[in-house]
Coordinates of C-alpha atoms in Angstrom, one line a residue:
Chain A
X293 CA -11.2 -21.7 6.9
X294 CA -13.9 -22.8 9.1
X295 CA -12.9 -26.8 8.8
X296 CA -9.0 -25.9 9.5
X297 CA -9.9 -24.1 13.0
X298 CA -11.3 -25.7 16.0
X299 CA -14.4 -24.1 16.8
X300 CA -13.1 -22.5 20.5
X301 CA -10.9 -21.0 18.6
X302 CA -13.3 -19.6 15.9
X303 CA -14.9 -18.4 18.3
X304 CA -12.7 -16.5 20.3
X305 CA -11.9 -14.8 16.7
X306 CA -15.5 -13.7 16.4
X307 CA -15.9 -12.3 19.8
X308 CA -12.4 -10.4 19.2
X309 CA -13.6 -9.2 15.9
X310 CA -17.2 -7.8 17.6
X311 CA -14.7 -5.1 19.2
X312 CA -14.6 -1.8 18.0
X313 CA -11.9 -1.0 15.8
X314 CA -10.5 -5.0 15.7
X315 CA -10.6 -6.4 12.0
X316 CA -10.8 -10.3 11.3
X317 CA -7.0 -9.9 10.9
X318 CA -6.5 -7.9 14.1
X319 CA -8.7 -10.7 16.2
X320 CA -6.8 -14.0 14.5
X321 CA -3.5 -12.3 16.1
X322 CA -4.6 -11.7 19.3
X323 CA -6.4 -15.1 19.1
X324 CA -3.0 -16.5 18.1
X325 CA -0.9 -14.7 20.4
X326 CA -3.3 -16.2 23.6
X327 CA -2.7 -19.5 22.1
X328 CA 0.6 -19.7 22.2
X329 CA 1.7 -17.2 25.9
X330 CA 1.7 -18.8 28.9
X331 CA -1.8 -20.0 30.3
X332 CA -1.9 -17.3 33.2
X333 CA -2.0 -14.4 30.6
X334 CA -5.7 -16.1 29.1
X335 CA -6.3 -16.6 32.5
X336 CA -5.7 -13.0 34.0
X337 CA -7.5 -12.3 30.9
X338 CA -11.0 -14.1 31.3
X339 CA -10.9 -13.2 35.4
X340 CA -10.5 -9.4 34.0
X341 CA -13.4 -9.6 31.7
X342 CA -16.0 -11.5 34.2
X343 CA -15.3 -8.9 37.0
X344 CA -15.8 -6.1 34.2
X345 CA -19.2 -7.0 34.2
X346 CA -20.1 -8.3 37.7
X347 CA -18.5 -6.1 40.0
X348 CA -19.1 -2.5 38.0
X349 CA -22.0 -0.5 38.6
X350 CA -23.2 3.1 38.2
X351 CA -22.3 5.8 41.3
X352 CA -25.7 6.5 42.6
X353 CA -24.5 9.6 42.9
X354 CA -22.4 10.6 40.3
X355 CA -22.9 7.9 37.4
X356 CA -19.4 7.2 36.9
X357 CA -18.7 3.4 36.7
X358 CA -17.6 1.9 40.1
X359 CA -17.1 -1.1 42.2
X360 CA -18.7 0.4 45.0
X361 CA -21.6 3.2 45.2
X362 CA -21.0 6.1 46.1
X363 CA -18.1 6.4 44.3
X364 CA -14.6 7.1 45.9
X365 CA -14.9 10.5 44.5
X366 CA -18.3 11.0 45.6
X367 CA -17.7 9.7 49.2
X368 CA -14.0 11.7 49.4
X369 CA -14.7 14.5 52.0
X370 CA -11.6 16.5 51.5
X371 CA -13.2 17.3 48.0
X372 CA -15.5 19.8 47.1
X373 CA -18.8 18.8 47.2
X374 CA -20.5 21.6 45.5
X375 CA -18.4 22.0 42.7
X376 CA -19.7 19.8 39.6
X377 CA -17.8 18.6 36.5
X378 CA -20.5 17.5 34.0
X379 CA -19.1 15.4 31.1
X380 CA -20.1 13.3 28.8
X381 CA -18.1 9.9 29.1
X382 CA -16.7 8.1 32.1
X383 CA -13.4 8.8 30.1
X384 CA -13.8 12.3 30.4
X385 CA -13.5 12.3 34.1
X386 CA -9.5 10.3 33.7
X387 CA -9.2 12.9 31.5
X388 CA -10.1 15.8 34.0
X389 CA -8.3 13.7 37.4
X390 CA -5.1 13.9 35.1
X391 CA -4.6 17.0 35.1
X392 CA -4.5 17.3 39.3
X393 CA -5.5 20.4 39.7
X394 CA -9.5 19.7 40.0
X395 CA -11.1 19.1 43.9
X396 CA -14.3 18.9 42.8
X397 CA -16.9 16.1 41.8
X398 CA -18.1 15.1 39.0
X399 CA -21.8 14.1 36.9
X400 CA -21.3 11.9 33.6
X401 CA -24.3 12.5 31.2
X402 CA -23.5 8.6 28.9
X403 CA -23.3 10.8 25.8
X404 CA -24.2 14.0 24.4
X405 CA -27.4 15.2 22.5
X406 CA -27.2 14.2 18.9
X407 CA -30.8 14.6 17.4
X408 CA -29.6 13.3 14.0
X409 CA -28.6 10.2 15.7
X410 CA -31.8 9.8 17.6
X411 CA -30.3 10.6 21.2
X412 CA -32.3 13.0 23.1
X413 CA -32.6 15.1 26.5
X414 CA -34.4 11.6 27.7
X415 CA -31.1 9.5 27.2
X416 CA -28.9 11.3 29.4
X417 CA -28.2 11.5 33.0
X418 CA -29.6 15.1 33.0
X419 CA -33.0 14.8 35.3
X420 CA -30.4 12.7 37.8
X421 CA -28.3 16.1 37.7
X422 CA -31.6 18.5 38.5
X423 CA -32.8 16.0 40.8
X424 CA -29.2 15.9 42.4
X425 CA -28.4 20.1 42.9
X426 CA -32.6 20.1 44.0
X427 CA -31.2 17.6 47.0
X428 CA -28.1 18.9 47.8
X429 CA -26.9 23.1 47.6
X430 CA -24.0 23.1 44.9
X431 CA -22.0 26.6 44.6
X432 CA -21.0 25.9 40.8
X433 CA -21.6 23.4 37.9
X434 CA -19.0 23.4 35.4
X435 CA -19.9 22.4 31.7
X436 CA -17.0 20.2 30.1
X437 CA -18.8 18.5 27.2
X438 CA -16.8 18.0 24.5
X439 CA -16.1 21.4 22.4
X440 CA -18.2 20.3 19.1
X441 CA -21.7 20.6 17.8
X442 CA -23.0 17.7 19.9
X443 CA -21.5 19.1 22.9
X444 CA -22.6 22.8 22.2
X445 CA -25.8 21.6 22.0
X446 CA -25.5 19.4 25.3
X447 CA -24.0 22.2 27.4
X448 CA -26.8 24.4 26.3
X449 CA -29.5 22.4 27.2
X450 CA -27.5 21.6 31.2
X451 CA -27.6 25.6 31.2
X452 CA -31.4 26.0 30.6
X453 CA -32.3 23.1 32.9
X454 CA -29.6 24.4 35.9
X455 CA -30.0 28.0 35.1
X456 CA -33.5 28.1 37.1
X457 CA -32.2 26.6 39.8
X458 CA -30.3 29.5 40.6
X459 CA -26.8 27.9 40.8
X460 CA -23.9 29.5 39.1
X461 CA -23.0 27.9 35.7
X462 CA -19.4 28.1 33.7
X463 CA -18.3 26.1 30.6
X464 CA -14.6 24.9 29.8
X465 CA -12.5 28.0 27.6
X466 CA -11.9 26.4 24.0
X467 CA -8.7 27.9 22.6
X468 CA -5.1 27.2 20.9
X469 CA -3.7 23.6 21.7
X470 CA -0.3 23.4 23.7
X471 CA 2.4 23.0 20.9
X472 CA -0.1 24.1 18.7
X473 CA 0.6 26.1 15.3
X474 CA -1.5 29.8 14.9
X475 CA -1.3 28.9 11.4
X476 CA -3.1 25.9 11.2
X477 CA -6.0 27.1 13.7
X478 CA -9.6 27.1 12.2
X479 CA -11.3 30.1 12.5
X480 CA -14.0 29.4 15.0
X481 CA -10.8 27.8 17.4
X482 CA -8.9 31.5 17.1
X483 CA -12.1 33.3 17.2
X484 CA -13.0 31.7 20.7
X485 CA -9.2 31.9 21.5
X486 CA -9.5 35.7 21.5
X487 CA -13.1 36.0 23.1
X488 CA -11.6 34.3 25.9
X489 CA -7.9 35.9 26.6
X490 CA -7.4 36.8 29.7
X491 CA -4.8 39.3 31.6
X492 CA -1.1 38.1 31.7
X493 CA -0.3 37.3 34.9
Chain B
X272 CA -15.3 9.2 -9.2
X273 CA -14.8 5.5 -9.5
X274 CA -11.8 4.4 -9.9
X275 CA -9.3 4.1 -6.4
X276 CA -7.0 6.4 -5.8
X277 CA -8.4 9.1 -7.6
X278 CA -8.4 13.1 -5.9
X279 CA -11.0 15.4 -6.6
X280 CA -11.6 18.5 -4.5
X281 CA -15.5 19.4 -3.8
X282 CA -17.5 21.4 -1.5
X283 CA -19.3 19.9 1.0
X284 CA -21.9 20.5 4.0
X285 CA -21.5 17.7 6.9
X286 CA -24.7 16.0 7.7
X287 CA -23.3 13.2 10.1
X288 CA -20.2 12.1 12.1
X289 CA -19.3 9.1 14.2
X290 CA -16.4 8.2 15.7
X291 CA -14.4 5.2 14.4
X292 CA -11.4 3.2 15.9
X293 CA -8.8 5.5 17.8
X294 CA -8.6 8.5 16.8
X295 CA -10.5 8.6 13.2
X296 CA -14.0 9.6 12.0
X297 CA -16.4 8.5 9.7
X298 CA -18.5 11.4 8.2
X299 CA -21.7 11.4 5.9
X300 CA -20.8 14.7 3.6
X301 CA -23.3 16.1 0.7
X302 CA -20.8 17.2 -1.9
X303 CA -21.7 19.2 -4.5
X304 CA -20.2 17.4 -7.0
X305 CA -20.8 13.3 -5.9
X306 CA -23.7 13.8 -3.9
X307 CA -24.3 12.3 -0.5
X308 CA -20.8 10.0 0.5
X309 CA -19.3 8.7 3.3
X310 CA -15.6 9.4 3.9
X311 CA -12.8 9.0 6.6
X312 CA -11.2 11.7 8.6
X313 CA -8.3 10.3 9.9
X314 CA -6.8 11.4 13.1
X315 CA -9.2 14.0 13.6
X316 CA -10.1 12.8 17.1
X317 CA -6.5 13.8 18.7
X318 CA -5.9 17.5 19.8
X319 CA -3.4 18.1 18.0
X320 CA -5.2 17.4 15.0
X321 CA -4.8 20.3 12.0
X322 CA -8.1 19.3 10.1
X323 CA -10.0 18.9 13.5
X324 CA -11.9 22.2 13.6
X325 CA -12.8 21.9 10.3
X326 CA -15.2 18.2 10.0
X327 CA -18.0 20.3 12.0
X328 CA -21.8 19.3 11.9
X329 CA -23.6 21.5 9.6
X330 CA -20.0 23.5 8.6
X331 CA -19.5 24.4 4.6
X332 CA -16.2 22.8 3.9
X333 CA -13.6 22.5 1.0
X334 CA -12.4 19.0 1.4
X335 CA -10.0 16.8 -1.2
X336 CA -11.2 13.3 -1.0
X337 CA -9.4 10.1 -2.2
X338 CA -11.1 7.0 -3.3
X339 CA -9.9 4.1 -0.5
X340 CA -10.6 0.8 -0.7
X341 CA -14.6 0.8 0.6
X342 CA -14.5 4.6 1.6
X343 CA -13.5 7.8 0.4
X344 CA -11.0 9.4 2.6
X345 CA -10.5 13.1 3.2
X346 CA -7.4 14.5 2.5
X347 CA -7.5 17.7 3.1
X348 CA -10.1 20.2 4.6
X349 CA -10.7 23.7 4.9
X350 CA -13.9 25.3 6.5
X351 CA -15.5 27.7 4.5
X352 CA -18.8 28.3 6.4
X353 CA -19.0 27.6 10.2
X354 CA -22.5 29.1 10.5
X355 CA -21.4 30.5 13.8
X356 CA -25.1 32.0 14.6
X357 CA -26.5 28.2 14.5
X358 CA -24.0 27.6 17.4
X359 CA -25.5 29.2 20.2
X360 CA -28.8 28.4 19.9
X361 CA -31.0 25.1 20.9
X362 CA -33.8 25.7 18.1
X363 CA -31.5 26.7 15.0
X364 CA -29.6 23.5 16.0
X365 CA -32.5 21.9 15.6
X366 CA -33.8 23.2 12.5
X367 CA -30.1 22.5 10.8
X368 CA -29.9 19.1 12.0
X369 CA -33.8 18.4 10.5
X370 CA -32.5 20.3 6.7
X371 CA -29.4 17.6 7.2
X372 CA -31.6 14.6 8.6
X373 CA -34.0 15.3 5.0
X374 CA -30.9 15.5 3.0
X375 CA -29.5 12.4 4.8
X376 CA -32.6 10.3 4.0
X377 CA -33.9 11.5 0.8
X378 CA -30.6 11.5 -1.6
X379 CA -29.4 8.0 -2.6
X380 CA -25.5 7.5 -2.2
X381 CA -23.3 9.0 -4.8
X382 CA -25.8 10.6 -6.7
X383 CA -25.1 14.6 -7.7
X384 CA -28.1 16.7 -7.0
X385 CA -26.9 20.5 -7.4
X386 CA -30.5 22.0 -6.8
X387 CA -30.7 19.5 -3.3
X388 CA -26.9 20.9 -2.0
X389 CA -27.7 24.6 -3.3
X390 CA -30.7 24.5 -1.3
X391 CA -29.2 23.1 2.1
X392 CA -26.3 25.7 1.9
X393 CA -28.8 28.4 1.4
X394 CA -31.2 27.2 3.9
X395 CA -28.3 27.4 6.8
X396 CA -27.4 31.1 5.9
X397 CA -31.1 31.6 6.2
X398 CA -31.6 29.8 9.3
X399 CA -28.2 31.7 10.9
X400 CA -30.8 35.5 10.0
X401 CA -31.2 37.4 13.1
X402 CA -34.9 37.7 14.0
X403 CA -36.1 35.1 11.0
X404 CA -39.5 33.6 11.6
X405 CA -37.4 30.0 11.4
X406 CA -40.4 27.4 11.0
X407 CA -41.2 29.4 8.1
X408 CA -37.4 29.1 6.7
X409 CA -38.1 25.3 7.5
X410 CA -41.0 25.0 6.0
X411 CA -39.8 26.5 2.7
X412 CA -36.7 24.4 3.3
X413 CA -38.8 21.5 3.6
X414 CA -41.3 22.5 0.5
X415 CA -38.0 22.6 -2.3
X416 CA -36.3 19.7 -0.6
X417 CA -39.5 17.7 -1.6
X418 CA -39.2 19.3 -5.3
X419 CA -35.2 19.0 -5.9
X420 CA -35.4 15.2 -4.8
X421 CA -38.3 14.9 -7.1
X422 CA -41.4 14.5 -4.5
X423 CA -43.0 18.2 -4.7
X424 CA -46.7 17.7 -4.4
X425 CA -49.0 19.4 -6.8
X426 CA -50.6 23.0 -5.7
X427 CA -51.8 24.2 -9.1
X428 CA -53.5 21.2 -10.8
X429 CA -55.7 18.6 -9.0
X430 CA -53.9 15.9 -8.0
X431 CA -57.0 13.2 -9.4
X432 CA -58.4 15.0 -12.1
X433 CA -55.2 17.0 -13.6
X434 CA -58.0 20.1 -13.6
X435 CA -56.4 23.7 -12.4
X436 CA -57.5 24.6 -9.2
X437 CA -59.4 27.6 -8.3
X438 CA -58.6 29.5 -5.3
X439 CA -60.9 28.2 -2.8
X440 CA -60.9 25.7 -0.4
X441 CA -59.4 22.4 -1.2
X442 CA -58.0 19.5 0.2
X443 CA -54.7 18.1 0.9
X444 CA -54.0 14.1 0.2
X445 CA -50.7 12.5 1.1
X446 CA -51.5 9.5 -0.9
X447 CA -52.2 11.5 -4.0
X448 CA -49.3 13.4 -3.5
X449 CA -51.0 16.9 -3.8
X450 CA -54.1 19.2 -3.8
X451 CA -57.3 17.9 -4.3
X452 CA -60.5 19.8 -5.5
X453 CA -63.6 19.3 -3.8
X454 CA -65.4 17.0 -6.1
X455 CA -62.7 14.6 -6.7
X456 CA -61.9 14.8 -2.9
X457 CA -65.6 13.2 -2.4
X458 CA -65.7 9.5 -1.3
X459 CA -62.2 9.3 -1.0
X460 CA -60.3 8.8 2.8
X461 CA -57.8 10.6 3.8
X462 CA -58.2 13.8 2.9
X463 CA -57.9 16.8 5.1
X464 CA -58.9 19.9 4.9
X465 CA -57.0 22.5 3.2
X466 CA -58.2 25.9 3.6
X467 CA -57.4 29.1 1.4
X468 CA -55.2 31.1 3.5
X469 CA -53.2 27.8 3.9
X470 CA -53.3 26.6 0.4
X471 CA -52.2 30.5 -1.3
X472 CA -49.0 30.5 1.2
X473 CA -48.3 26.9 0.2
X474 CA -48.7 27.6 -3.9
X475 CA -46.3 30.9 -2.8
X476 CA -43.9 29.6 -1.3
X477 CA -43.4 26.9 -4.7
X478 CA -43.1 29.8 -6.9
X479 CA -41.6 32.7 -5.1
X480 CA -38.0 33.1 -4.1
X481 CA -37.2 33.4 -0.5
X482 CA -36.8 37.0 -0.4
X483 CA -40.3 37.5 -1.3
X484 CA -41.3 34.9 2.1
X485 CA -39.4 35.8 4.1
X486 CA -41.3 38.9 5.0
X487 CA -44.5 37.5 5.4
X488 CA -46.3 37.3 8.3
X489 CA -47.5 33.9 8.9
X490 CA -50.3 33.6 12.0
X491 CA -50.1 30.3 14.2
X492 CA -52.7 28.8 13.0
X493 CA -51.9 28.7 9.4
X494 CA -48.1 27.7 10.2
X495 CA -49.5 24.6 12.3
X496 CA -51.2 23.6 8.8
X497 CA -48.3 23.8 6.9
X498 CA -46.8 22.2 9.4
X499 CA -48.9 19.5 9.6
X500 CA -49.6 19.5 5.7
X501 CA -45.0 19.7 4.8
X502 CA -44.5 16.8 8.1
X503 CA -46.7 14.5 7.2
X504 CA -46.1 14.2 3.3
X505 CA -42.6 13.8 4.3
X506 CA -43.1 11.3 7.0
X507 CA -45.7 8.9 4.2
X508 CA -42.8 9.3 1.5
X509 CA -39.7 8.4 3.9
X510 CA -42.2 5.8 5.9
X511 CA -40.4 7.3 9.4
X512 CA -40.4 9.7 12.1
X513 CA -38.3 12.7 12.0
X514 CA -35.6 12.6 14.9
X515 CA -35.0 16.3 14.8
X516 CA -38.5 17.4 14.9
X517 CA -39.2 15.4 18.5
X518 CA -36.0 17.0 19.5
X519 CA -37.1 20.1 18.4
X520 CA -40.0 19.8 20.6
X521 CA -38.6 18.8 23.3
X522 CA -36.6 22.1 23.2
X523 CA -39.8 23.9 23.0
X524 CA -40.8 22.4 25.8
X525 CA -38.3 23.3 28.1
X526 CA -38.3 26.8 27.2
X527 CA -41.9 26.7 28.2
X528 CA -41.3 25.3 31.5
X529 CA -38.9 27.7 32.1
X530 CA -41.0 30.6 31.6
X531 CA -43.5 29.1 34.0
X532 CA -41.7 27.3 36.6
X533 CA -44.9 26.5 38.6
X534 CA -44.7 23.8 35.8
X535 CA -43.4 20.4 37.6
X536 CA -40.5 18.4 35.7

């Protein structure tokens, strides 16, 4: 195959094919596809990809990834400033902003504590979040790692570092999924479902 | 299980996840019948997922795997186990992630070791004990994972001179794999000492069931030797550190500090 393809095209393949979830098949399409749309689509393209890189940073602040630090979110003054999401993925904040209803800010750990896998305390954000409430009085810091062992384990470990500094600390309710089905609900999902009804309102 | 396409239903304890492409998740299982595999959970990532709750770290699960083209794939899963009490705790998430880190790295792929998955299911209910001394269900954890994947070290015969061994002092020799008595430990390196109270809980703990240790009281000078003693004859056989030990440390450490606050970050 390797003497039928030009070489920049090879290597566009490759690169594709480095991407997670993209197979050899998956890359020669896209490949194919650039080859043969209009030139400003590769163009917009490669202009996307070289700013991705040179204009992102870490908020100082926050550690989300942003053009400018602070962040927007971090330098907003109609939010709350001493309200704290802390999640693990940049992701995780979209995922909170969608929903409208938070004021807050947020603090994104890069991960969650996995000691199987070799990440601990050390390679998160989590001294930047002590070092961040020491600074500056927060009121509350919410815990919304993801609801799974590596989570657990994260949000536990944010609750003994916070806890002595005297601020008060919640973690996100797991329950029942919207559109869900009781019957198909593990046990440990309905069990923490009922520990956290509330009052009908 | 060789052939593609094939089903077979087995139980299995989840010793690693990670996610892969969108929504899917490729997990390292310890079945009871096909040993140590790697399958896909498909779709287990979305929220809506049925099987989701059930691919947990650590969790006992019935799952129905089918033979793909590289990679097993589960079917179906039910959780049998969650070991809730694990959950909430920093140390006994420790502990089960070392029992599942020794399982990981000792048992070859696809190889069915019913002493080995026995072992790790019992050693969770164990851990998940209110009030259990839990380095002492470790190290007994540690002791029969050695034995069942065919490392255990001698206690009762020299590990030189084949000789039983008299209670007394002795030594310890990771090389030799075992005890060693006193005159065949002379002139040799790296022995270390191994003295009596240490060396009559280690022989013990290989021949008594858990019931029987568990209601011992071990002081903290002994359980730093066996410590020391289980760690390191694990660490020469698998030539690498153990991730969940530093982690386990590290959790100690914090507790520490947080008991004496006077202590800077």
């Amino acid at each position: 195959m390797s003497q039928v393809l030009p070489p920049s095209v090879t290597k566009l393949i490759d690169a594709f094919s480095r991407l997670p979830g993209v197979g050899s098949k998956t890359a020669s399409r896209l490949t194919y596809y650039l080859l043969r749309a209009p030139e400003d689509v590769s163009l917009a393209l490669s202009e996307a990809l070289v700013e991705l890189k040179t204009k992102t940073q870490y908020c100082e602040i926050c550690h989300n990834i942003t053009e400018d630090s602070p962040c927007p979110v971090c330098r907003d003054v109609r939010r709350d400033q001493t309200t704290i999401v802390v999640v693990e993925d940049p992701l995780d904040v979209v995922a909170v902003e969608r929903t409208g209803s938070y004021r807050g800010v947020y603090h994104v750990l890069h991960g969650a504590i996995s000691p199987v896998d070799g990440i601990g305390p050390d390679h998160l954000k989590l001294k930047e979040l002590v070092e961040r409430i020491e600074a500056k009085p927060v009121a509350e810091v919410i815990i919304a790692t993801n609801p799974n062992m590596e989570g657990e384990a994260t949000a536990m470990y944010v609750k003994q570092m916070v806890e002595p500094l005297g601020v008060k600390i919640t973690r996100l309710a797991r329950g029942l999924p919207s559109g869900g089905d009781l019957e198909y609900v593990d046990t440990v999902t309905l069990m923490r479902a009922f520990e956290g009804r509330g009052d009908m309102k | 299980m060789s052939s593609r396409g094939r089903v077979a239903k087995t139980r299995a304890i989840i010793l690693r996840r990670s996610d892969l492409g969108e929504a899917d998740r490729l997990v390292t299982l310890f079945t009871e019948d096909y040993g140590k595999i790697r399958a896909v959970a498909k779709g287990v990532r979305k929220p809506t997922a049925k099987a989701a709750g059930h691919v947990e770290l650590y969790t006992l699960a019935e799952v129905v795997l089918s033979k793909g083209r590289d990679l097993y794939i589960i079917t179906q899963v039910e959780l049998l186990e969650p070991f809730l009490a694990l959950q909430g705790d920093l140390h006994r998430i420790g502990y089960a992630s070392l029992f599942a880190e020794l399982v990981d790295r000792f048992a070859v792929d696809e190889m069915q070791i019913p002493e080995a998955f026995d072992l790790l299911v019992n050693g969770l209910n164990w851990l998940s004990e209110p009030g259990v001394d839990l380095r002492l269900v470790s190290r007994y954890y540690e002791m029969h994972i050695l034995n069942a994947m065919g490392y255990a070290p001698t206690f009762f015969t020299c590990a030189i001179g084949g000789e039983r061994l008299q209670p007394e002092d002795q030594f310890y020799s990771v090389i030799e794999g075992g005890v060693v008595c006193r005159d065949h430990a002379a002139g040799h390196v790296n022995m270390t000492a191994l003295p009596l109270p240490v060396f009559k809980v280690l022989r013990h703990m290989m021949r008594s069931e858990w019931e029987t240790i568990k209601v011992l009281t071990v002081g903290p000078l002994i359980h730093h030797d066996l410590q020391r003693i289980l760690h390191n004859t694990i660490i020469f056989l698998l030539e690498k550190r153990l991730q969940s030990v530093d982690f386990l440390r590290r959790v100690t450490e914090l507790e520490e500090r947080n008991i004496d606050p006077g202590h800077p970050f």
